[in-house]
CSV table of C-alpha atoms in Angstrom, one decimal:
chain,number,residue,atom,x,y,z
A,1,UNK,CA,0.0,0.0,0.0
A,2,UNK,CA,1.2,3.6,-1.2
A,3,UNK,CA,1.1,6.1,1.0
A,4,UNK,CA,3.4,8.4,-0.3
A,5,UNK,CA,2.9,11.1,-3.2
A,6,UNK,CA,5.7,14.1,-4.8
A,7,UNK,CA,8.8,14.8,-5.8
A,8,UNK,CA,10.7,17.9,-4.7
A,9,UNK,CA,7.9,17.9,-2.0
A,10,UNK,CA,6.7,14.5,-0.8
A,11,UNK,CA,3.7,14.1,1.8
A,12,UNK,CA,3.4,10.3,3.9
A,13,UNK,CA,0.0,9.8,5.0
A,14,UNK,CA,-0.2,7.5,7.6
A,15,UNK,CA,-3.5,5.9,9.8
A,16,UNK,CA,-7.3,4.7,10.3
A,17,UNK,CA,-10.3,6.2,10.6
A,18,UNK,CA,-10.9,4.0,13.9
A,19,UNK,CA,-6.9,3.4,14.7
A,20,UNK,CA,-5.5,6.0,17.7
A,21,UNK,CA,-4.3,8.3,15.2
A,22,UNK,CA,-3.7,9.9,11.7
A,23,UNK,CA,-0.9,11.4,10.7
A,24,UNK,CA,1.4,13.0,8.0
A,25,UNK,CA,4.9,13.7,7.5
A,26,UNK,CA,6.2,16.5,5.0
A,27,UNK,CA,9.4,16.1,3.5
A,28,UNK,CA,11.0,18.9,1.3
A,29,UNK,CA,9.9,22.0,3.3
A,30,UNK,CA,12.6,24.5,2.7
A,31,UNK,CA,13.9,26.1,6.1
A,32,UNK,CA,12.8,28.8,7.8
A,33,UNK,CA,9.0,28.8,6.9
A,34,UNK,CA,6.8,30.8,9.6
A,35,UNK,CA,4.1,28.6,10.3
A,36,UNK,CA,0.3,30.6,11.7
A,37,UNK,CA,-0.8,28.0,13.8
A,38,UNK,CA,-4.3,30.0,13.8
A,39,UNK,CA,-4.9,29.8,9.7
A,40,UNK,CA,-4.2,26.0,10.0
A,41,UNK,CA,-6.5,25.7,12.5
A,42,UNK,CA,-9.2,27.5,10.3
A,43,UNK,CA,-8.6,25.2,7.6
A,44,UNK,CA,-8.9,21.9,9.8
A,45,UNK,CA,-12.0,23.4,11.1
A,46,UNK,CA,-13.9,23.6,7.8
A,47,UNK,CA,-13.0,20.0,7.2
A,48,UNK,CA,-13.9,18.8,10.9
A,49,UNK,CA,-16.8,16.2,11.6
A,50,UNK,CA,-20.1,16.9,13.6
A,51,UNK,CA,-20.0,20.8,12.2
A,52,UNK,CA,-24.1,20.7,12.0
A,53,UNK,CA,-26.6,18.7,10.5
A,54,UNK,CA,-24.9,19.0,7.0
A,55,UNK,CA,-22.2,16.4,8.5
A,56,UNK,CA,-21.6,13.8,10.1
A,57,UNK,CA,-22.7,13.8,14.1
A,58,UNK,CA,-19.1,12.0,14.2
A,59,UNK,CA,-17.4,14.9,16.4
A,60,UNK,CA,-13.5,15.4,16.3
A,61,UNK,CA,-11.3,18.5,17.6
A,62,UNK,CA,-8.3,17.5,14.4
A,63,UNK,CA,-6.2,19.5,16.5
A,64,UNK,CA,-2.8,18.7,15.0
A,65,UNK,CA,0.1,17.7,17.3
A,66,UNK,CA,3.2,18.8,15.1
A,67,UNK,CA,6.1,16.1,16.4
A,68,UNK,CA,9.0,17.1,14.4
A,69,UNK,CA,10.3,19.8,12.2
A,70,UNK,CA,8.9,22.8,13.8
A,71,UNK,CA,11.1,24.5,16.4
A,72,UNK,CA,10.4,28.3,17.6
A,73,UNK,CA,7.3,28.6,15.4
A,74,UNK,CA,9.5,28.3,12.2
A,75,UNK,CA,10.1,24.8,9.6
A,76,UNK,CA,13.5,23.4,10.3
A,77,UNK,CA,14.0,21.7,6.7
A,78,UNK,CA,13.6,18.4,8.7
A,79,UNK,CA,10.9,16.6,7.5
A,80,UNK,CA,7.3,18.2,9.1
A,81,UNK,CA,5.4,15.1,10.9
A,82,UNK,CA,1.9,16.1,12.8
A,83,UNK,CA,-0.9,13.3,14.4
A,84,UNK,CA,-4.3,14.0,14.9
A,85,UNK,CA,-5.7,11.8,17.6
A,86,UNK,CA,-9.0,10.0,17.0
A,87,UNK,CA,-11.2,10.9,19.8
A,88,UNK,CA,-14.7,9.5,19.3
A,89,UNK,CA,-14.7,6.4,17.5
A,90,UNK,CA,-17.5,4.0,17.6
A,91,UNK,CA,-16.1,0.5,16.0
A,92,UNK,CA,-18.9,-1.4,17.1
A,93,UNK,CA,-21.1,0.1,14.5
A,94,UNK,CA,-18.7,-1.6,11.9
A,95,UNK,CA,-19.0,-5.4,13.7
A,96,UNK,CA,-20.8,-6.6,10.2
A,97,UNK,CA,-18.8,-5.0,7.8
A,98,UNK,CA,-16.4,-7.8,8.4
A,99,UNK,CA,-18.8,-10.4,6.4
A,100,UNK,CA,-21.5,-7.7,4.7
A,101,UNK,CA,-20.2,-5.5,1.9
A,102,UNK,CA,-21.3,-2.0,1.5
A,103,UNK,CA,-22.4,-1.4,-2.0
A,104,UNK,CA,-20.3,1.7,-3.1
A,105,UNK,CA,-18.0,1.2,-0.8
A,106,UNK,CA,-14.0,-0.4,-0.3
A,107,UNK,CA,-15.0,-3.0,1.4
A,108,UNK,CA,-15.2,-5.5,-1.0
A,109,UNK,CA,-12.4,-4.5,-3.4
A,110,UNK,CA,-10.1,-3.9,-0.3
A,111,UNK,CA,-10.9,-7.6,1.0
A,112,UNK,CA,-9.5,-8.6,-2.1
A,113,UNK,CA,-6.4,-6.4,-2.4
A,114,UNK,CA,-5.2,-6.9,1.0
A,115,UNK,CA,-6.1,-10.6,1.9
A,116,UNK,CA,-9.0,-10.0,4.7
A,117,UNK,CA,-6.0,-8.2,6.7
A,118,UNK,CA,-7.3,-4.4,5.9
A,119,UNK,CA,-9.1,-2.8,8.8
A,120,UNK,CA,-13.1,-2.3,7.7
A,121,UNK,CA,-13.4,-0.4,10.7
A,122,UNK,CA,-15.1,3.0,9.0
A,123,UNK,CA,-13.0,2.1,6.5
A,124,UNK,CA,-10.0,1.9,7.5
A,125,UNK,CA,-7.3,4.0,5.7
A,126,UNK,CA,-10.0,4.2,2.7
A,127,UNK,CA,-12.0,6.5,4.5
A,128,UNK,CA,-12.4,10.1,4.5
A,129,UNK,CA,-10.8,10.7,7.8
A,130,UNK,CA,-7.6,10.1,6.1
A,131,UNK,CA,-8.2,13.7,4.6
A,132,UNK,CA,-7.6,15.8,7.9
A,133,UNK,CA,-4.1,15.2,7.7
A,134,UNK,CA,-4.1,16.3,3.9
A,135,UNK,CA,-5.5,19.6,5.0
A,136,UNK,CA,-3.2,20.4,7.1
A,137,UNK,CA,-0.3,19.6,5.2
A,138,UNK,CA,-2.0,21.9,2.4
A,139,UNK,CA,-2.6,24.8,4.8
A,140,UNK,CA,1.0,24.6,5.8
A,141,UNK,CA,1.7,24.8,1.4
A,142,UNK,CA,-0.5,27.3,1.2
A,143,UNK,CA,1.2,29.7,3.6
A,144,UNK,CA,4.4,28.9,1.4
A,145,UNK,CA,2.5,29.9,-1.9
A,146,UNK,CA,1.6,32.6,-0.1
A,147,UNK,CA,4.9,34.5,-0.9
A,148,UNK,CA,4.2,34.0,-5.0
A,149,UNK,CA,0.8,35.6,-4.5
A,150,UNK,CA,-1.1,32.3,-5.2
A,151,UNK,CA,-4.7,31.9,-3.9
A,152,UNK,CA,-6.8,28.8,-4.0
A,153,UNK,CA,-10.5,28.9,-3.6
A,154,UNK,CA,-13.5,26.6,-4.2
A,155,UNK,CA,-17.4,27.3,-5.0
A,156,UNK,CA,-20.3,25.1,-5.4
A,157,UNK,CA,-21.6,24.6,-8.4
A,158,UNK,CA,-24.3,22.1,-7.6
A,159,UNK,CA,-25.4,19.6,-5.0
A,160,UNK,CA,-27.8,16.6,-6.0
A,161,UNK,CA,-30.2,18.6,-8.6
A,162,UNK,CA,-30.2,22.1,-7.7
A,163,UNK,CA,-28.0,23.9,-10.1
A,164,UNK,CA,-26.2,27.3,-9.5
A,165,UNK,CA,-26.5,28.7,-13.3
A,166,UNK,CA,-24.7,31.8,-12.2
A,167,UNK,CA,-21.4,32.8,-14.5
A,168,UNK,CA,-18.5,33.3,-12.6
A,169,UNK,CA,-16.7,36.6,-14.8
A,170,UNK,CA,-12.6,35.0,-13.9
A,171,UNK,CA,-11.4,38.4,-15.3
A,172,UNK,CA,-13.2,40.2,-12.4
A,173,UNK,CA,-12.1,37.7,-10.0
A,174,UNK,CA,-9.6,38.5,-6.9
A,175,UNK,CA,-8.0,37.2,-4.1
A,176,UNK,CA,-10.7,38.5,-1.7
A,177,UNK,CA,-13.4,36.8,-3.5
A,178,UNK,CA,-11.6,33.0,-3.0
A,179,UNK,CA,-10.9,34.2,0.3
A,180,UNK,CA,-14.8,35.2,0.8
A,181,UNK,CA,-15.5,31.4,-0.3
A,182,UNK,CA,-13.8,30.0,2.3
A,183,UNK,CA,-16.3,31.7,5.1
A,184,UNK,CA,-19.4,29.6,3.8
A,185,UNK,CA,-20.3,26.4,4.3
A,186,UNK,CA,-21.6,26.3,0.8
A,187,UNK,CA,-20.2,29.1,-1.3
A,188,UNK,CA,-22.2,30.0,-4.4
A,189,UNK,CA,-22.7,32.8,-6.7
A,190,UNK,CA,-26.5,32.6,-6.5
A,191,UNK,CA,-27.9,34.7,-3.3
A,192,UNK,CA,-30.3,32.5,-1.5
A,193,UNK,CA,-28.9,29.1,-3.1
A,194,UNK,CA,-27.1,27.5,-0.6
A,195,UNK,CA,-30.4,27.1,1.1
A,196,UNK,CA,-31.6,25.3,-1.3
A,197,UNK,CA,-29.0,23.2,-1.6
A,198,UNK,CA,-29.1,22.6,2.7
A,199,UNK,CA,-32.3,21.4,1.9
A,200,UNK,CA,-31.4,19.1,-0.6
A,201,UNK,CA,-29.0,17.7,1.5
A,202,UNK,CA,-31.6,17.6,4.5
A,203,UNK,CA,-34.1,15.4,2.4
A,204,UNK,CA,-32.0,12.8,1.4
A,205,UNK,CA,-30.9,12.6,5.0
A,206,UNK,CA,-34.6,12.4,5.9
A,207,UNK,CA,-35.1,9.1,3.3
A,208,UNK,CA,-31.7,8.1,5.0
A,209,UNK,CA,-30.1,8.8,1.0
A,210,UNK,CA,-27.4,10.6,0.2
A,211,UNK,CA,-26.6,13.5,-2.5
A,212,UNK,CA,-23.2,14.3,-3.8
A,213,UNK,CA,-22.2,17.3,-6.3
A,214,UNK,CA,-19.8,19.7,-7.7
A,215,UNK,CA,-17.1,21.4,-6.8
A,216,UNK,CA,-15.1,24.6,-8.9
A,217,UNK,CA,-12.3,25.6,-7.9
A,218,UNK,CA,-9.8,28.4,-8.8
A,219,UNK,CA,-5.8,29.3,-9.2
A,220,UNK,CA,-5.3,32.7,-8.6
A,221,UNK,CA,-1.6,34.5,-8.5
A,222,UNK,CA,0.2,31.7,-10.2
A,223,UNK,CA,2.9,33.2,-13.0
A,224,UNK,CA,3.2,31.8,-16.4
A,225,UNK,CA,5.7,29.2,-16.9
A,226,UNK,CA,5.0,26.3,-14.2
A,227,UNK,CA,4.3,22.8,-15.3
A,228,UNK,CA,6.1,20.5,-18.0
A,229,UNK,CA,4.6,18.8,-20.8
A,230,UNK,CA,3.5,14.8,-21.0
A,231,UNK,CA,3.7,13.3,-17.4
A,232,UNK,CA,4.6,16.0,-14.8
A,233,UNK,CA,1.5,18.9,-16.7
A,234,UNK,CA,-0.4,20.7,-14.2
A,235,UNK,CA,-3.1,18.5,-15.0
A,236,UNK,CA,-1.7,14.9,-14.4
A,237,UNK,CA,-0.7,16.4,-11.7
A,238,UNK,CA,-3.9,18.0,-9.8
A,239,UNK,CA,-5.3,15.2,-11.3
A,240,UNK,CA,-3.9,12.7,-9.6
A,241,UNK,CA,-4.1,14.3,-6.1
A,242,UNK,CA,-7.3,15.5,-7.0
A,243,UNK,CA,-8.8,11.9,-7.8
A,244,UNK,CA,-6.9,10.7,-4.2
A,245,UNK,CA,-9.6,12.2,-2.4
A,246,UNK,CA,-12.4,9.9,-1.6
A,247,UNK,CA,-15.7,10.0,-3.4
A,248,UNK,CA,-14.0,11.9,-6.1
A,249,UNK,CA,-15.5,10.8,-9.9
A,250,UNK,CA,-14.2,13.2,-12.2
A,251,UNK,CA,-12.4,16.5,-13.2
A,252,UNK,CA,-12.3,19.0,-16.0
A,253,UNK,CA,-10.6,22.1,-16.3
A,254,UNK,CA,-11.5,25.1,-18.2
A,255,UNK,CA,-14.8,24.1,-21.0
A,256,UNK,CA,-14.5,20.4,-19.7
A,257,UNK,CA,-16.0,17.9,-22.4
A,258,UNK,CA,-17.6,20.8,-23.8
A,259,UNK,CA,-14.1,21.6,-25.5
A,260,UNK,CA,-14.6,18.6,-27.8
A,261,UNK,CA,-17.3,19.8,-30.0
A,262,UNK,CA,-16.2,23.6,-30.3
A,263,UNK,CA,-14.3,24.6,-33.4
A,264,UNK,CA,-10.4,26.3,-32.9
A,265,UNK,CA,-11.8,29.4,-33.4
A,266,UNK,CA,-13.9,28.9,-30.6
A,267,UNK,CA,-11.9,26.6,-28.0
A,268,UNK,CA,-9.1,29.2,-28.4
A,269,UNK,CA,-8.1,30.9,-25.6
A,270,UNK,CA,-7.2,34.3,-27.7
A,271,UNK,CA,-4.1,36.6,-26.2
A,272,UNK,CA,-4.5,40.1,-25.7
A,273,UNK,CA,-2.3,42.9,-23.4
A,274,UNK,CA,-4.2,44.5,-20.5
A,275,UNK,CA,-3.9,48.4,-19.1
A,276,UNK,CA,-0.9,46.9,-17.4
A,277,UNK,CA,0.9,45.7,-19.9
A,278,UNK,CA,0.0,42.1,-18.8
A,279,UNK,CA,-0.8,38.8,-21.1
A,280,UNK,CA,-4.0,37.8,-20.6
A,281,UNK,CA,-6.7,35.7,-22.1
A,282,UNK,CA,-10.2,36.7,-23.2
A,283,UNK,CA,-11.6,33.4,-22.5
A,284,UNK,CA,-10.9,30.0,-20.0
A,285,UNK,CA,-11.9,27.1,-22.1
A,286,UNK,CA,-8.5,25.7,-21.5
A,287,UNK,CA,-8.5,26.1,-17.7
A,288,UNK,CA,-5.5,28.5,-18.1
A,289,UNK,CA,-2.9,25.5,-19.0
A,290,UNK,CA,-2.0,25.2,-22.5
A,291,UNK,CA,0.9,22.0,-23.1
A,292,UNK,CA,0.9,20.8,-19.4
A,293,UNK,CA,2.0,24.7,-18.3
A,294,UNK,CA,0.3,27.7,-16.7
A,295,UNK,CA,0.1,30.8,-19.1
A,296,UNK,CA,-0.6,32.8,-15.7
A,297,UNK,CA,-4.1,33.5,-16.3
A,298,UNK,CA,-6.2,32.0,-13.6
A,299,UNK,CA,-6.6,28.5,-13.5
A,300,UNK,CA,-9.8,26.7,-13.1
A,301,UNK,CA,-11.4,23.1,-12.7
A,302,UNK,CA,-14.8,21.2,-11.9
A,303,UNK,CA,-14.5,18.0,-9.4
A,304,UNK,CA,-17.2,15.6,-9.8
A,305,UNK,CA,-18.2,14.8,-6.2
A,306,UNK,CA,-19.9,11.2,-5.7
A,307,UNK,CA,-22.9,11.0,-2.9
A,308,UNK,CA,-21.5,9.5,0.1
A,309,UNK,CA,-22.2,5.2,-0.2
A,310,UNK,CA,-22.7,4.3,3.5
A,311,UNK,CA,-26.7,5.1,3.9
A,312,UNK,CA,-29.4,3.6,6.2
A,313,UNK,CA,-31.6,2.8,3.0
A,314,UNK,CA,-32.2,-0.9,2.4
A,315,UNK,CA,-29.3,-2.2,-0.2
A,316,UNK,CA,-28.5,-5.4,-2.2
A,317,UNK,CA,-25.4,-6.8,-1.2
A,318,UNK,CA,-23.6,-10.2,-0.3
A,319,UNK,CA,-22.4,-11.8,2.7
A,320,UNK,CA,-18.6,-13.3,2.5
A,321,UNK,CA,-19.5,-15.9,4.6
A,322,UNK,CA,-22.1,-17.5,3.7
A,323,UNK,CA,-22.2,-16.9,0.8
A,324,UNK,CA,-25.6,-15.5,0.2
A,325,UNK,CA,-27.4,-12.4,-1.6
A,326,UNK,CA,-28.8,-10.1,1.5
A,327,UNK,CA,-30.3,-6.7,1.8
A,328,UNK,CA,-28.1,-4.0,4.0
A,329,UNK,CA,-28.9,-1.1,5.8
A,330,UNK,CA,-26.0,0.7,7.1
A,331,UNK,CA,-25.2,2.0,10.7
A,332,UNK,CA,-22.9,4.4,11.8
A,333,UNK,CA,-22.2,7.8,11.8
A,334,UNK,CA,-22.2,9.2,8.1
A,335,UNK,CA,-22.0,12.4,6.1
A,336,UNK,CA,-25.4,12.8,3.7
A,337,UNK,CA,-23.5,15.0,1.5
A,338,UNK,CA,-19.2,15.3,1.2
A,339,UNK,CA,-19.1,18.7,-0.7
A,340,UNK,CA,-19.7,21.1,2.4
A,341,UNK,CA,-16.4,19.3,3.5
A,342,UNK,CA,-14.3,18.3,0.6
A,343,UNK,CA,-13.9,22.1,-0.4
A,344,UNK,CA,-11.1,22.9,2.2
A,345,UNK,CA,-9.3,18.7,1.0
A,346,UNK,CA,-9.8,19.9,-2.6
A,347,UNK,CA,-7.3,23.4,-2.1
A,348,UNK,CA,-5.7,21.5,0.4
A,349,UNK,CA,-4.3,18.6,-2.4
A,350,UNK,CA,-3.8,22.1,-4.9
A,351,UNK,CA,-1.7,23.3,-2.9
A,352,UNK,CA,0.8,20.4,-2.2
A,353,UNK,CA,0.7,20.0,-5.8
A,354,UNK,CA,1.3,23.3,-6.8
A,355,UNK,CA,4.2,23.3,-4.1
A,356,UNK,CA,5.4,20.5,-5.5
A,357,UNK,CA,5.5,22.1,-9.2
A,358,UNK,CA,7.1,25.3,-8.4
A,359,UNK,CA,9.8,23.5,-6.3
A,360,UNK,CA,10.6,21.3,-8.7
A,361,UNK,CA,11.0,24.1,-11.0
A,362,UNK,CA,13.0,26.0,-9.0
């Protein structure tokens, strides 16, 4: 099993969602690197279990305990480890998951990677929980990008049905805005939306069903230049920490699919100088990569957000042991929607990444 991901920059996540703790360790942090214990914090707290009724009523502090490479509030170039101690863990509710597969879930496909040795407890290291170390190693990036002017931010574009049709104008589109995002639970352009979408949310708890949805985030800040063609592009690269996070089903950047059935003339992304004297681009269809590298635009992609699998509704599924066709309903503690909580993982993972880039550029 892989836990590790990077190259100038490499992040080791370690742990189980029922197991004492989870973890991560950072290697590649230059030196020197003032750490605000305070904006981490904020950033593990928009990720945290048992917020409100949106979440799960699974509550957690994630209060980091940072073990090594931090000395007198500054990085010490020694690799960066912190735990986060699993509090409130209830593993009796996952007694049957040893012989009853969860449809939509890892339990099956994990039994049969790992020879019956992989812990089922919610999940094990497949689940979720895994994430709260990847947030903080990302708000810790994020205070490094900090220095090149590069801001990450996420909005809603939909959860289950309900639709924000609203056009986000990128051209318009500043630092404050992304950091606006950050203060809502469900950030849309739409006043009056993110009700809606609660309520979607709150139905499909009520028919013990769950809704998933998308995600958009944005790259603000980052110069032209970064990336490489082929196997190290921005996009194999946020894409593959991108699909890491659980219940993720897809990504696009820019137009998406929609790129394949517009003309050159249209899926062009045409060059023009602004009042400053800076290259710009009068459109986004290509997300603001063109070859793998950043043409210091903004940079923008859609993550495809699966409904959570664990539900209380009455499933078809198999049991191991005897070998029989049975219905499930799961128990247990369980988000009805990810979205309101994969926002903060989602920057989190862009920013290692886009650590990782510029570092390895550098």
């Amino acid at each position: 099993m892989s836990g590790i991901w990077g190259k100038q920059l490499q992040v080791a996540i370690f742990g189980e969602s029922h197991g004492p703790a989870i973890g991560i360790t950072i290697s590649g942090l230059p030196a020197g690197l003032a750490l605000d214990e305070d904006k981490i914090l904020v950033e593990m707290a928009r990720r945290r279990p048992g917020q409100n009724e949106l979440t799960t009523p699974r509550r957690e502090e994630d209060l980091p305990d940072i073990v090594s490479g931090y000395f007198n509030g500054h990085t010490t170039g020694a690799p960066l480890t912190a735990l986060i101690y699993n509090t409130n863990t209830r593993s009796k509710d996952y007694s049957q998951m040893r012989k009853l597969m969860r449809p939509g879930q890892t339990d099956y496909p994990a039994l049969k990677r790992y020879d019956g040795y992989n812990d089922y407890r919610g999940s094990g290291h497949f689940s979720g929980r895994i994430t709260a170390p990847l947030v903080f190693a990302g708000a810790v990036c994020q205070q490094w990008l900090d220095q090149y002017g590069v801001t990450i931010g996420s909005r809603v574009c939909s959860i289950g049905e309900v639709k924000d049709q609203a056009e986000l104008d990128f051209q318009k589109l500043s630092r404050e805005d992304l950091l606006a995002f950050r203060q809502e639970t469900l950030p849309v352009l739409t006043e009056g939306l993110a009700e809606e979408m609660a309520r979607c949310i709150r139905q499909a708890k009520g028919q013990h069903d769950a809704v998933g949805g998308i995600v958009e985030t944005y790259i603000l800040g980052l110069e032209a230049g970064y990336g490489n063609p082929f196997f190290d592009s921005i996009e194999s690269t946020l894409a593959h920490l991108i699909f890491s996070v659980p219940a993720t089903k897809g990504i696009e950047f820019g137009a998406g699919f929609e790129i394949a059935s517009m003309r050159a003339s249209e899926a062009n992304d045409n060059f023009y100088y602004d009042d400053q004297g800076q290259v710009q681009t009068a459109s986004l269809n290509n997300g603001g990569i063109v070859g793998g590298i950043s043409l210091g635009t903004p940079i923008n992609f859609r993550t495809a957000i699966k409904a959570p699998a664990s539900i209380a509704k009455a499933q078809s599924t198999i049991n191991i042991e005897s070998h029989e066709n049975v219905e499930l309903e799961v128990t247990g503690r369980h988000d009805p929607c990810i979205v309101p909580r994969v926002l903060p993982v989602i920057e989190a993972v862009t920013a290692i990444g886009l650590m990782d880039l510029i570092l390895t550029r550098s």
